[in-house]
CSV table of C-alpha atoms and ligand atoms in Angstrom, one decimal:
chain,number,residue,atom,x,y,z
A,1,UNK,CA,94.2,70.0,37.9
A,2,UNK,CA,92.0,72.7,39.7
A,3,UNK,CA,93.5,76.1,41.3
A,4,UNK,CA,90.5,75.5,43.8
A,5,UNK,CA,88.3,72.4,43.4
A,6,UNK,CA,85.1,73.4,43.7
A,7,UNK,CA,83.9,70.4,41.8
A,8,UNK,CA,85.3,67.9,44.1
A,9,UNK,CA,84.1,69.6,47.0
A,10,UNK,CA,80.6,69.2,45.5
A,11,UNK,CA,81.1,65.3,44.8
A,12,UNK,CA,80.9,64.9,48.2
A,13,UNK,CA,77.9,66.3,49.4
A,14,UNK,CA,76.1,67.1,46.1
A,15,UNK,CA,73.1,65.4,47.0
A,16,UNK,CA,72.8,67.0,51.0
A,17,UNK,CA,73.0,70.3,49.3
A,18,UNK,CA,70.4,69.6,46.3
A,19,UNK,CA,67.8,68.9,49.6
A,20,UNK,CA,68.9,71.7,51.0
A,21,UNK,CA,68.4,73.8,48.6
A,22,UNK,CA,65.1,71.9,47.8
A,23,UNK,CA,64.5,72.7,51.9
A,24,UNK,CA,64.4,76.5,51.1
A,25,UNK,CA,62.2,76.1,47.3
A,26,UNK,CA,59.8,74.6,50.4
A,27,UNK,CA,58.9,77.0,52.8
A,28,UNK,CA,59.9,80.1,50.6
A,29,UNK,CA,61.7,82.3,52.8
A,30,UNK,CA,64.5,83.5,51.2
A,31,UNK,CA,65.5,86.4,53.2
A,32,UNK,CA,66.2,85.6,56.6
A,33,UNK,CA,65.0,81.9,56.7
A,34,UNK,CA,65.6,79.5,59.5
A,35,UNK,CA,68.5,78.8,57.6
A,36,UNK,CA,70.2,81.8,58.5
A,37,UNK,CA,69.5,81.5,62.3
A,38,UNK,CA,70.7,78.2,62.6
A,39,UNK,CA,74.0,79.2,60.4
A,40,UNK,CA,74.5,81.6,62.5
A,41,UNK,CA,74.5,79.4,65.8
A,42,UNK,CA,76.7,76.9,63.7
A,43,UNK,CA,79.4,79.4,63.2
A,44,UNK,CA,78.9,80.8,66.8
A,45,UNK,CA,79.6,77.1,68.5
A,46,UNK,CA,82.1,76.2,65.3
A,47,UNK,CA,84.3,79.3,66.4
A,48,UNK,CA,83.9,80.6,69.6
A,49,UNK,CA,82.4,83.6,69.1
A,50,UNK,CA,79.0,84.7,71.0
A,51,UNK,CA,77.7,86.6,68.6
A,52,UNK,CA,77.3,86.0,65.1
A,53,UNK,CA,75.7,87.7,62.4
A,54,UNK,CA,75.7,86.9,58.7
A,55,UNK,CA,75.4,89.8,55.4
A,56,UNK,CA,75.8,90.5,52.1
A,57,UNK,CA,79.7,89.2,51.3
A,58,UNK,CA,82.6,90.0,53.4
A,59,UNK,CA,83.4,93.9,52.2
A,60,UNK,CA,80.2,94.3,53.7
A,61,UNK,CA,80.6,93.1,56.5
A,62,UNK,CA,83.8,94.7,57.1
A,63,UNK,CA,81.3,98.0,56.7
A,64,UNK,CA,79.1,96.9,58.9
A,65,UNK,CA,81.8,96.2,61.6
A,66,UNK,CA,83.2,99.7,61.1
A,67,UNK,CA,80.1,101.7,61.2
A,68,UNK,CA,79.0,99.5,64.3
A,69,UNK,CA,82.9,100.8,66.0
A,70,UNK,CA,81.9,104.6,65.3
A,71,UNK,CA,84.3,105.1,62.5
A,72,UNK,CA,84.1,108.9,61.4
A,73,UNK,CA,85.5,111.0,58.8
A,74,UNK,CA,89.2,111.5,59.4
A,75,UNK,CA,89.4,108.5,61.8
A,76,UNK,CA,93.0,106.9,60.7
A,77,UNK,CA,93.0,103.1,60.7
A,78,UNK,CA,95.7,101.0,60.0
A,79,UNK,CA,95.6,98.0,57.4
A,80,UNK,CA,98.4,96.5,56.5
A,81,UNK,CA,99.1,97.1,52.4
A,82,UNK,CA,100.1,93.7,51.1
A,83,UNK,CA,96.5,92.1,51.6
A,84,UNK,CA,93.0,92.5,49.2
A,85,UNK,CA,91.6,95.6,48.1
A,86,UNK,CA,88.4,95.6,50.3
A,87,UNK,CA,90.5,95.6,53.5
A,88,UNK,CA,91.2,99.5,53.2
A,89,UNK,CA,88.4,100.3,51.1
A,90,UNK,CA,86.1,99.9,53.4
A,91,UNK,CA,87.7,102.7,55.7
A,92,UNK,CA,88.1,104.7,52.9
A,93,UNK,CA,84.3,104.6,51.7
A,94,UNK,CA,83.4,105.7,54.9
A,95,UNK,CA,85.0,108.8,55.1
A,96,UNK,CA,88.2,107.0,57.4
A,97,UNK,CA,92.0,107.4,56.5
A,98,UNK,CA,93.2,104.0,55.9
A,99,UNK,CA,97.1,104.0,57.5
A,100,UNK,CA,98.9,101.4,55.5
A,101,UNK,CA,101.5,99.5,58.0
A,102,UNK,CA,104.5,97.1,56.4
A,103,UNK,CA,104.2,93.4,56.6
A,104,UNK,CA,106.3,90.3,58.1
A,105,UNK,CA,108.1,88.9,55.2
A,106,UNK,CA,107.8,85.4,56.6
A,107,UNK,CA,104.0,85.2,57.5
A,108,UNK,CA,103.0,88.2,55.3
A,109,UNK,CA,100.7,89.7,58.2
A,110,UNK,CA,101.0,93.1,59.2
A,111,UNK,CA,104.1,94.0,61.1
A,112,UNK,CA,103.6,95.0,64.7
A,113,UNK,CA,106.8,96.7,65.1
A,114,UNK,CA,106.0,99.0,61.8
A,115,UNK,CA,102.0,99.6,63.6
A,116,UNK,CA,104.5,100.8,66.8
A,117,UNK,CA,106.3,102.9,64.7
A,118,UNK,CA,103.8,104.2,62.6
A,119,UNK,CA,102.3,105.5,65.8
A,120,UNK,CA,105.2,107.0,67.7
A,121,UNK,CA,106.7,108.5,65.2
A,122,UNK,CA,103.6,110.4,63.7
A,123,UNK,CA,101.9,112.5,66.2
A,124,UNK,CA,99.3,113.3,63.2
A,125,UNK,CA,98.6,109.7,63.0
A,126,UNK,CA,98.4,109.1,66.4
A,127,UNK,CA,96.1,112.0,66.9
A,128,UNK,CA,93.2,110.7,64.9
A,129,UNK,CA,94.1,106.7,65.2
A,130,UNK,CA,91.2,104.7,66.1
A,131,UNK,CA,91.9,100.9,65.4
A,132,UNK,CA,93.3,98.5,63.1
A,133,UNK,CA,92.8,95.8,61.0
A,134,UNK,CA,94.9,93.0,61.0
A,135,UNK,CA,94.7,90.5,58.1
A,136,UNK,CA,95.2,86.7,58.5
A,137,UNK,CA,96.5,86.5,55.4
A,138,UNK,CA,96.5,83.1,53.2
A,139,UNK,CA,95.1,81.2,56.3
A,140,UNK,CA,97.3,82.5,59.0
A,141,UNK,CA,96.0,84.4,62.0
A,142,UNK,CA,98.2,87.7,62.4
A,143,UNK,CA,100.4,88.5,65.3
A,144,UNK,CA,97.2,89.3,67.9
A,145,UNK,CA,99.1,89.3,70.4
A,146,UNK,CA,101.9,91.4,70.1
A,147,UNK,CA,99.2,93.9,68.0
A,148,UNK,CA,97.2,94.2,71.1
A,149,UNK,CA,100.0,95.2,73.3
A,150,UNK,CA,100.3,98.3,71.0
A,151,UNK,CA,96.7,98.5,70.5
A,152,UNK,CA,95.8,98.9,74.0
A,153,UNK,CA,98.7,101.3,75.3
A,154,UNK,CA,97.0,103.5,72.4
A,155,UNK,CA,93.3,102.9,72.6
A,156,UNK,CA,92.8,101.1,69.4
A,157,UNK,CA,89.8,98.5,68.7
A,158,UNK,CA,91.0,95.5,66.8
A,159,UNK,CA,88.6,93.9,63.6
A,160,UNK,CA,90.3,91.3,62.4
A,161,UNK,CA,90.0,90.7,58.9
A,162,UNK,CA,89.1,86.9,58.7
A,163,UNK,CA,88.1,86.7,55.1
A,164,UNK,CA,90.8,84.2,54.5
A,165,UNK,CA,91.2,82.4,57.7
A,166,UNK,CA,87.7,81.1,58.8
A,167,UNK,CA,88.1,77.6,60.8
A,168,UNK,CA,92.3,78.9,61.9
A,169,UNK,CA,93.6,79.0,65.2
A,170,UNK,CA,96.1,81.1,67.6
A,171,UNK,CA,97.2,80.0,70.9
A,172,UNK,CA,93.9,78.0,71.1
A,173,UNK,CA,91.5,80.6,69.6
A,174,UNK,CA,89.6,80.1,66.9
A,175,UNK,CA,89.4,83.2,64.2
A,176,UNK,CA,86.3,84.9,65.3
A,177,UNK,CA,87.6,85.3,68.4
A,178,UNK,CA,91.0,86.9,68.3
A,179,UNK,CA,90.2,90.7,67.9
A,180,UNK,CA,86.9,92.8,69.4
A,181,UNK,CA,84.9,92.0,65.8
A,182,UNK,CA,86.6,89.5,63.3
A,183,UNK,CA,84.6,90.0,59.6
A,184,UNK,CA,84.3,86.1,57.2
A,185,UNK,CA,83.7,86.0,54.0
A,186,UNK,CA,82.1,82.6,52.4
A,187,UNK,CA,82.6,84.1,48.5
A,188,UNK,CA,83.2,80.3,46.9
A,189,UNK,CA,87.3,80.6,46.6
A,190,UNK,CA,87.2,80.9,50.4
A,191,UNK,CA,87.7,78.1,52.9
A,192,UNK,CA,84.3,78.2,53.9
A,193,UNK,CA,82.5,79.2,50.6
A,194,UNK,CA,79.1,79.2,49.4
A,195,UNK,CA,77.5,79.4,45.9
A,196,UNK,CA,77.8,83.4,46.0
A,197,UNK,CA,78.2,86.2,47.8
A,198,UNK,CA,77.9,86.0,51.7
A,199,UNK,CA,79.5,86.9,55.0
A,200,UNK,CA,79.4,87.3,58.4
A,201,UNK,CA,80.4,89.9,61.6
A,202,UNK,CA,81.8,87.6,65.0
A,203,UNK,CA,82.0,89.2,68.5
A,204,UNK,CA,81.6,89.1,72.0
A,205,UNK,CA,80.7,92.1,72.5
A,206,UNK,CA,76.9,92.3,72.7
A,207,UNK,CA,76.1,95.9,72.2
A,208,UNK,CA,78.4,95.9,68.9
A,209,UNK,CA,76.1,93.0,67.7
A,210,UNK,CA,72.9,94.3,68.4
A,211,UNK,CA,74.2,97.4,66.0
A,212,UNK,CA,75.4,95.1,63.3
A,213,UNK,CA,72.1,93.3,63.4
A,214,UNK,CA,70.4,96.7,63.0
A,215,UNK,CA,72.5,98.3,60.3
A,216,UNK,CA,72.3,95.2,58.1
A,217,UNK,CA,68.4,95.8,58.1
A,218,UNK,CA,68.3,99.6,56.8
A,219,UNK,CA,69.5,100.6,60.5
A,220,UNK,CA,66.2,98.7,62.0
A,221,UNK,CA,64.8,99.2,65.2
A,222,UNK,CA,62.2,97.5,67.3
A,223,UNK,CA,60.7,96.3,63.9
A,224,UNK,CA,61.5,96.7,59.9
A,225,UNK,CA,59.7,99.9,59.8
A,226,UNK,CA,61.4,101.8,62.1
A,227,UNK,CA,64.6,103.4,61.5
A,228,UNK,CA,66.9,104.5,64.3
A,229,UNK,CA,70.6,104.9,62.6
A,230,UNK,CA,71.3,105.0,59.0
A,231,UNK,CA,72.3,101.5,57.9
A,232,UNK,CA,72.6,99.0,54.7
A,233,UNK,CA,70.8,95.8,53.1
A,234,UNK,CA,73.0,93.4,53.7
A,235,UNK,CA,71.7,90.4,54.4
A,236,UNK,CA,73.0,86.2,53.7
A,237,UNK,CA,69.6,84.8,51.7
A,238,UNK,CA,68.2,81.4,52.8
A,239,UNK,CA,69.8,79.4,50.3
A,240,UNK,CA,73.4,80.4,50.7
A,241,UNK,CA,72.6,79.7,54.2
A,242,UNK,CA,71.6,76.2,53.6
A,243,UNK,CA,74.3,75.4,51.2
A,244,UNK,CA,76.9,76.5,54.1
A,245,UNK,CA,75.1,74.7,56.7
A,246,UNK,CA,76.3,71.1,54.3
A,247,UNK,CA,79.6,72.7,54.1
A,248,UNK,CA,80.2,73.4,57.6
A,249,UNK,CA,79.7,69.5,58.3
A,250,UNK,CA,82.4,68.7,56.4
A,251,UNK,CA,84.9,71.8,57.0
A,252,UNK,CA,86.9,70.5,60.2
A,253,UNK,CA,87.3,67.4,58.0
A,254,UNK,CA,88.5,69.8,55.0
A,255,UNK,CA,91.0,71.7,57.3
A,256,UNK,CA,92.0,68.3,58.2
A,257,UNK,CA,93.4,67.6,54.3
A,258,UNK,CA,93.9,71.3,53.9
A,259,UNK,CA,97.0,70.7,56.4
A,260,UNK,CA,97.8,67.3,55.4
A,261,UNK,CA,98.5,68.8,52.2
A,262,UNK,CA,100.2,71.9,53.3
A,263,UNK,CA,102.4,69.7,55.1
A,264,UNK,CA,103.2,67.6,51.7
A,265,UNK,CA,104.0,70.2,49.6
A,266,UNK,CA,106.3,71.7,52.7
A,267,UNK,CA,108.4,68.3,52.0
A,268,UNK,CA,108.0,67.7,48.9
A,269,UNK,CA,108.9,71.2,47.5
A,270,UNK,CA,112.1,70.6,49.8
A,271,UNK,CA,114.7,74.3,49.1
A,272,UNK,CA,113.4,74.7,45.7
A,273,UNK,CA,111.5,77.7,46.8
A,274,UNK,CA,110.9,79.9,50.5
A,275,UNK,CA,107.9,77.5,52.1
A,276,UNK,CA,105.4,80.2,53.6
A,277,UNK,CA,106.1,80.1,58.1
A,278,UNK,CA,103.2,78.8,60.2
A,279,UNK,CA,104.1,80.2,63.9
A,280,UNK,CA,103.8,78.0,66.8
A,281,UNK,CA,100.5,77.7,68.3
A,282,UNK,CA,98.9,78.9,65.1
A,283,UNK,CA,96.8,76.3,62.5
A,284,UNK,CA,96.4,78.0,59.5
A,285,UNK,CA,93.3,77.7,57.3
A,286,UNK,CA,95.8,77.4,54.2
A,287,UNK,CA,92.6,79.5,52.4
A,288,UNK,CA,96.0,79.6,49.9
A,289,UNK,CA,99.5,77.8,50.0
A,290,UNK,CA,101.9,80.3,48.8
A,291,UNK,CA,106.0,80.0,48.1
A,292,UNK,CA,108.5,82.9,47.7
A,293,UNK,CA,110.6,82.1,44.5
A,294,UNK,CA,114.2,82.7,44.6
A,295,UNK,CA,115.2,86.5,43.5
A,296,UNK,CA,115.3,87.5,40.3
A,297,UNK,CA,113.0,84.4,39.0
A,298,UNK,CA,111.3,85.1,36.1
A,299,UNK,CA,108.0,84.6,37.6
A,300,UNK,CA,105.9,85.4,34.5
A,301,UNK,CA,107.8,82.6,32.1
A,302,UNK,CA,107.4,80.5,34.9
A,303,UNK,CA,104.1,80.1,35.0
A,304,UNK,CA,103.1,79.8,31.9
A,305,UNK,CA,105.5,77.5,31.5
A,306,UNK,CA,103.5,75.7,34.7
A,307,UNK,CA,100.4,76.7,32.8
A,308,UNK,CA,101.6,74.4,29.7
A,309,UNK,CA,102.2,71.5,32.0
A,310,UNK,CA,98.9,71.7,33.1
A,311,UNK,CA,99.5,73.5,36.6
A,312,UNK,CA,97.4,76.6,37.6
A,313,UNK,CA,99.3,79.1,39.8
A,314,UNK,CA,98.0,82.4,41.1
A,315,UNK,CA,99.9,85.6,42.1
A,316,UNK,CA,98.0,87.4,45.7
A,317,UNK,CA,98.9,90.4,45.3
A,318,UNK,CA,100.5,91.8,42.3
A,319,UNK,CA,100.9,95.4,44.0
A,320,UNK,CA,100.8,96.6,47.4
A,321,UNK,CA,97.7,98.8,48.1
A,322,UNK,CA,99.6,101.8,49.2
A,323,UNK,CA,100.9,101.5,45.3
A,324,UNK,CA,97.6,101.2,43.9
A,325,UNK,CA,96.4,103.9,42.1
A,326,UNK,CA,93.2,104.1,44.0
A,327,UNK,CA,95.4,104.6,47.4
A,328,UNK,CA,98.4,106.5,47.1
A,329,UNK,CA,97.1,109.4,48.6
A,330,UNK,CA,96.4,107.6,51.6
A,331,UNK,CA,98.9,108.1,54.8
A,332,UNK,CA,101.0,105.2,55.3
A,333,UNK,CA,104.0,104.2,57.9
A,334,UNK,CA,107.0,106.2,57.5
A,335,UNK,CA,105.6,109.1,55.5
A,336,UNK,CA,106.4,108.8,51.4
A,337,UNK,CA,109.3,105.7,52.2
A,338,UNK,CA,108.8,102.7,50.0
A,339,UNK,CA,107.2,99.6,52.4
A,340,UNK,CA,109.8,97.5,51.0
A,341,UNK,CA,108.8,94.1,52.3
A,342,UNK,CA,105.6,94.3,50.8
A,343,UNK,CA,107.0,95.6,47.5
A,344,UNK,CA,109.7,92.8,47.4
A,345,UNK,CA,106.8,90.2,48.5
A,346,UNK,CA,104.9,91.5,45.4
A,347,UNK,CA,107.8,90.5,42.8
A,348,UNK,CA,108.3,87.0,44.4
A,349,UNK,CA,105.0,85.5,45.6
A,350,UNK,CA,103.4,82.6,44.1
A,351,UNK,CA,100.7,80.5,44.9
A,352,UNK,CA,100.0,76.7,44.3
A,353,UNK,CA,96.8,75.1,43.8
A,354,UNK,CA,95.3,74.5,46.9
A,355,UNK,CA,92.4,72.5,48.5
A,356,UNK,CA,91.2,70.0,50.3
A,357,UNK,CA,90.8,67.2,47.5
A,358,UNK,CA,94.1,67.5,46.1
A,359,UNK,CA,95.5,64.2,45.9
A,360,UNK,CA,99.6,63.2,46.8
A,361,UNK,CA,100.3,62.2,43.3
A,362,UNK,CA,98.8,66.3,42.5
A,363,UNK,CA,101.2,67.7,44.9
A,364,UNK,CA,103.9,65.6,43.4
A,365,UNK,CA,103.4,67.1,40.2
A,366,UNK,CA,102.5,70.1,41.4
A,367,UNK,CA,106.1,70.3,43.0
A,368,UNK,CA,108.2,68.5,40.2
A,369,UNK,CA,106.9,71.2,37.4
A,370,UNK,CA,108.0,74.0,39.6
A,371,UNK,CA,111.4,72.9,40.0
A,372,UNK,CA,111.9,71.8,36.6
A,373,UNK,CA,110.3,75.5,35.5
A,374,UNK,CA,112.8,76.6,38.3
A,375,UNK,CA,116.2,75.8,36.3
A,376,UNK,CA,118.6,78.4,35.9
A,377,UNK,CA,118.0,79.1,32.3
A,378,UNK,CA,115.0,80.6,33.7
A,379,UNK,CA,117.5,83.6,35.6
A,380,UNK,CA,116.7,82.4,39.3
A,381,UNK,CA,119.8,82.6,41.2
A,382,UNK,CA,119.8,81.2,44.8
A,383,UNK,CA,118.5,82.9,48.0
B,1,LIG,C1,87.8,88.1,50.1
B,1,LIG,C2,88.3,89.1,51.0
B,1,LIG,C3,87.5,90.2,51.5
B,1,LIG,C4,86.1,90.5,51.0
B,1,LIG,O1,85.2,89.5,50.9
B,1,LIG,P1,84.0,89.5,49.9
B,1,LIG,O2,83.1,88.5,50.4
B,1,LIG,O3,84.6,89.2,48.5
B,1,LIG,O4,83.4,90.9,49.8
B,1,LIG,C5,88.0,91.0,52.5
B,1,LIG,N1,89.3,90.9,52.9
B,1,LIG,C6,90.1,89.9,52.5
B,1,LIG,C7,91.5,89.8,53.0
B,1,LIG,C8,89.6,89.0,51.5
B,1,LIG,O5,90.5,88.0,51.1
């Protein structure tokens, strides 16, 4: 059994994708081919958003996005700290002050309540604030609309760190839609994953996407040779392009099983372990499917002892950002306290193979080797 299942993926549509690719080898435009246009209207009309524009991989366009909002040095922005590394350190490479806010323990998406008090209580924060970035962490859209209430009475932007939640939905809106500029990623572990690096920048806002489109082309102007801002190479290349466009005929189908299986493993795994919360009105992308074990589990024995039966687990995230070496320097909510949801989220998180081919009889198995590795020789008391 697969974490991820690439392979099976590629069962299905091998032989679209090999004349796609052959499609490319054809007319030999592999920057900026037609591919990428008519990706780009696919995602557009898959998601909502009016403008689209794809780059590099997903920290870029996270970049992109930030440059295109006016970030400057010393601008504070607030990311919550139990989420991937690239989140904050894009703010950080550009001169910003990533803020790092608490999470929810039940979705594990940034807490709007510690964002509101982040910002009251710290007049130094709230001096230099200029957005946040709320992650939709595993799959499942953040709180956008509580976040914007607090957003708004202080003048923050919203980019929404989509990276994981590509094809998900909140009160009827699709990611790509749910803050001023939502940021993809299609690295191949993600829901919507090509065969390499690529990404994308979605918005309404026209202005904002004529910048993006400008900075991912060395800051272009009218033409390539004419340079009005200081901007980046970062462009999606024909080929992972056309490998997407396959995908994206199958991926409503894909989110389809993805929640079929979500919804198995939510029955099967019964109160062995915390099932992770989707809120109402939200459809998660399930980019991962990930459990709380009971306190005091010895998560390390147990998976290797899921390892030995032949099932591959994962643990997203080991260590909060704000703990990282990299960022403890870096402001977070309530001064030099502990964010001690995160932390306690660190010690207990697991994650369960997940995607879209997995068969009943996997999730079975999947489920019966976890509460066999779960007995309490292993030290696991209950909740
Ligand atoms: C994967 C990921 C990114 C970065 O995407 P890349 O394409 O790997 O650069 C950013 N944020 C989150 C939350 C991610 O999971």
């Amino acid at each position: 059994m697969e974490f991820i299942d690439l392979e099976a993926q590629q069962d299905q549509i091998r032989s679209d994708i090999d004349s796609a690719i052959e499609g490319v080898l054809d007319h030999g435009q592999y920057i900026l081919g037609p591919e990428v246009e008519e990706l780009e209207e696919g995602l557009g009309s898959f998601s909502g958003a009016e403008h689209v524009i794809t780059c590099g991989n997903g920290t870029d366009a996270l970049m992109l996005s930030l440059q295109a909002l006016g970030i400057e040095p010393g601008d504070v922005v607030f990311v919550p700290t139990f989420t991937f590394a690239a989140t904050a350190e894009a703010v950080a490479y550009l001169g910003g002050s990533p803020c790092f806010i608490d999470v929810e323990v039940d979705t594990f998406n940034l807490d709007p309540v510690g964002l509101e008090e982040a910002l009251e209580s710290r007049a130094e924060l709230r001096e230099r604030a200029v957005g946040v970035i709320p992650v939709d962490l595993f799959g499942h859209p953040a709180d956008y609309g509580q976040i914007r209430e607090v957003a708004d009475e202080h003048g923050l932007w919203i980019l929404s760190d989509a990276a994981q939640s590509f094809g998900a939905t909140r009160a009827g809106s699709r990611a790509g839609t749910l803050g001023d500029v939502t940021i993809t990623s299609f690295f191949p572990a993600k829901p919507l994953g090509a065969y390499g690096d690529g990404g994308a920048v979605l918005t309404d806002n026209a202005s904002l996407a004529d910048t993006v489109r400008s900075l991912r082309v060395h800051g272009k102007g009218e033409h390539k040779y004419e340079n009005t801002r200081v901007g980046m190479n970062s462009r999606l290349d024909s080929m992972q392009a056309a490998i997407l466009l396959e995908k994206l005929t199958v991926f409503e189908e894909e989110l389809e099983n993805r929640r079929r299986i979500a919804e198995l493993y939510r029955h099967r795994l019964g109160k062995t372990v915390a099932p992770p919360l989707v809120q109402d009105e939200v459809d998660s992308a399930w980019a991962q499917y990930t459990v709380k074990l009971p306190d005091g589990t010895a998560r390390l024995d147990l998976r290797s002892q899921m390892e030995e039966a032949g099932v591959p687990t994962a643990v997203y995230y080991q260590k909060p950002l704000h703990q990282q070496p990299a960022y403890q320097e870096y402001p977070r909510q309530g001064g030099q306290q502990s964010l001690s949801v995160s932390e306690r989220l660190a010690q207990r998180v697991l994650s369960l193979p997940m995607h879209p081919y997995l068969t009943e009889e996997q999730v079975s198995r999947v489920c019966r080797t976890l509460a066999a590795a779960l007995q309490p020789s292993n030290g696991a008391q209950a909740f």
